[in-house]
Amino acid sequence: MTDKRQKKALTLECIASMIKGNLVGEGSIVITGASGIKEAVEGDITFVHDTKYLKYLNDTKASAVILKEGWDNAGLPTIFVKEPYFAFATVVREFYELGYFFHDGISERAVVHHDVKLGKGVSIQPLAVIEPGVEICENTIIGAGSYIGLNTKIGSECIIHPNVTIRENIIIGNRVIIHSGSVIGSDGFGYAHNDKGFFKIPQIGTVIIGDEVEIGANCTIDRATLGATKIGDATKIDNLVQIAHNVEVGKNCAIVAQVGISGSTIIGDNVKLGGQVGVIGHLRIGDEAQVAAQSGVAKDIPAGTRWMGSPARPLMDAKRIEAFLSRYDRIMDRLRELEKKVERDKSK
């Protein structure tokens, strides 16, 4: 059994060098962990990235803190950086590798077909099923109860958590993380309809997932009808997201929980979709676009713009409509008063 969360010990001076920060205080202090400002204990380093949390520094038990450049000294050893949140994440990853316990090697209780290709250091957990023609590259972990379908290829250093389903003929890149309950490569929602009802269209395409993608729990990414559903490098997908057939998502996108993206929509690079955004099919969302939570996207969104509302509109237009609606009752009352005045004037 391997524990990938074993602690380390680093001096504060070493940490400051690692995150390229300016250290104020004793650099020889030994740091043995990283924690939130309320939960921290002696030996931990913590951080503050928002001024509203500075008040907690008076009571924290942390041995050191990471703060934003330009803020006042915290009264305890401090490392000043441009981006405290990012710096703290770097420290956490140094102390604790991605937290997943796994058995080394191939479990005797896994079902692995003889016609598979496994790289060095692959770990396959109990009750996983690996079908013929699968290729799994070096140092990848397949969690307990996961299913890897016929001829699927999974890159190196991936973590496939327990009870993930990756169907046949799927391509997964390197350093991909897929959380429990997700299904990659189910049939897309494709039917032809006539007066006799719905006729299923065979879904014979694939899914291609790029490098360093992370997919949350209970997500579904459907295979293409023809061609490929694509997720670009370094895109992060939250829990409970549905991505339909032939969708193409660009690089470095962030897709928050309960988003639904209909078929054949193309999403550019660095796009952010807030929670519960719905996108109808065959649209284009340009690079760097942002869509606020619970928006309903029914038309193309140009690159670099921010949209919100249902139906989604450019941000400022949507805010003006919201502002109007908040005054609607007062406006209607005033309108009725004016109508009554007009009627009185007519009767004179």
Short mmCIF file of N, CA and C in Angstrom, two decimals, residues 12 31 49 57 72 76 99 105 122 127 205 220 240 275 316 337:
data_model
loop_
_atom_site.label_atom_id
_atom_site.label_comp_id
_atom_site.label_asym_id
_atom_site.label_seq_id
_atom_site.Cartn_x
_atom_site.Cartn_y
_atom_site.Cartn_z
N LEU A 12 11.34 27.63 6.21
CA LEU A 12 10.59 28.74 5.62
C LEU A 12 11.39 29.42 4.52
N ILE A 31 8.84 24.07 8.65
CA ILE A 31 7.42 23.94 8.33
C ILE A 31 7.14 22.49 7.95
N HIS A 49 -5.61 35.54 1.01
CA HIS A 49 -5.65 36.16 -0.31
C HIS A 49 -6.71 37.24 -0.41
N LEU A 57 -5.75 36.38 11.50
CA LEU A 57 -4.33 36.23 11.80
C LEU A 57 -4.04 36.39 13.29
N ASP A 72 0.44 44.85 5.06
CA ASP A 72 1.24 45.03 6.26
C ASP A 72 1.76 43.71 6.79
N LEU A 76 3.82 37.63 12.38
CA LEU A 76 4.47 36.33 12.43
C LEU A 76 5.26 36.17 11.13
N GLY A 99 -3.83 13.25 -3.14
CA GLY A 99 -4.17 12.31 -2.07
C GLY A 99 -4.96 11.12 -2.54
N GLY A 105 1.17 -2.06 -8.30
CA GLY A 105 1.06 -3.18 -9.24
C GLY A 105 -0.38 -3.51 -9.62
N VAL A 122 2.38 1.01 -13.87
CA VAL A 122 0.91 1.07 -13.89
C VAL A 122 0.36 0.33 -12.67
N LEU A 127 -11.06 -5.30 -8.77
CA LEU A 127 -12.35 -5.28 -9.47
C LEU A 127 -12.39 -4.35 -10.67
N GLY A 205 -18.49 7.52 -33.20
CA GLY A 205 -17.32 8.37 -33.02
C GLY A 205 -16.58 8.04 -31.73
N THR A 220 -20.58 13.27 -17.51
CA THR A 220 -20.77 12.44 -18.69
C THR A 220 -20.28 13.21 -19.91
N LEU A 240 -20.78 16.76 -12.09
CA LEU A 240 -22.15 16.79 -12.63
C LEU A 240 -22.28 17.62 -13.90
N GLY A 275 -21.67 27.86 -12.87
CA GLY A 275 -22.53 26.74 -12.52
C GLY A 275 -23.90 26.82 -13.16
N MET A 316 -23.53 43.90 -19.58
CA MET A 316 -24.10 45.21 -19.26
C MET A 316 -25.57 45.29 -19.67
N GLU A 337 -50.59 56.18 -12.17
CA GLU A 337 -50.92 57.53 -11.68
C GLU A 337 -51.00 58.51 -12.84
#
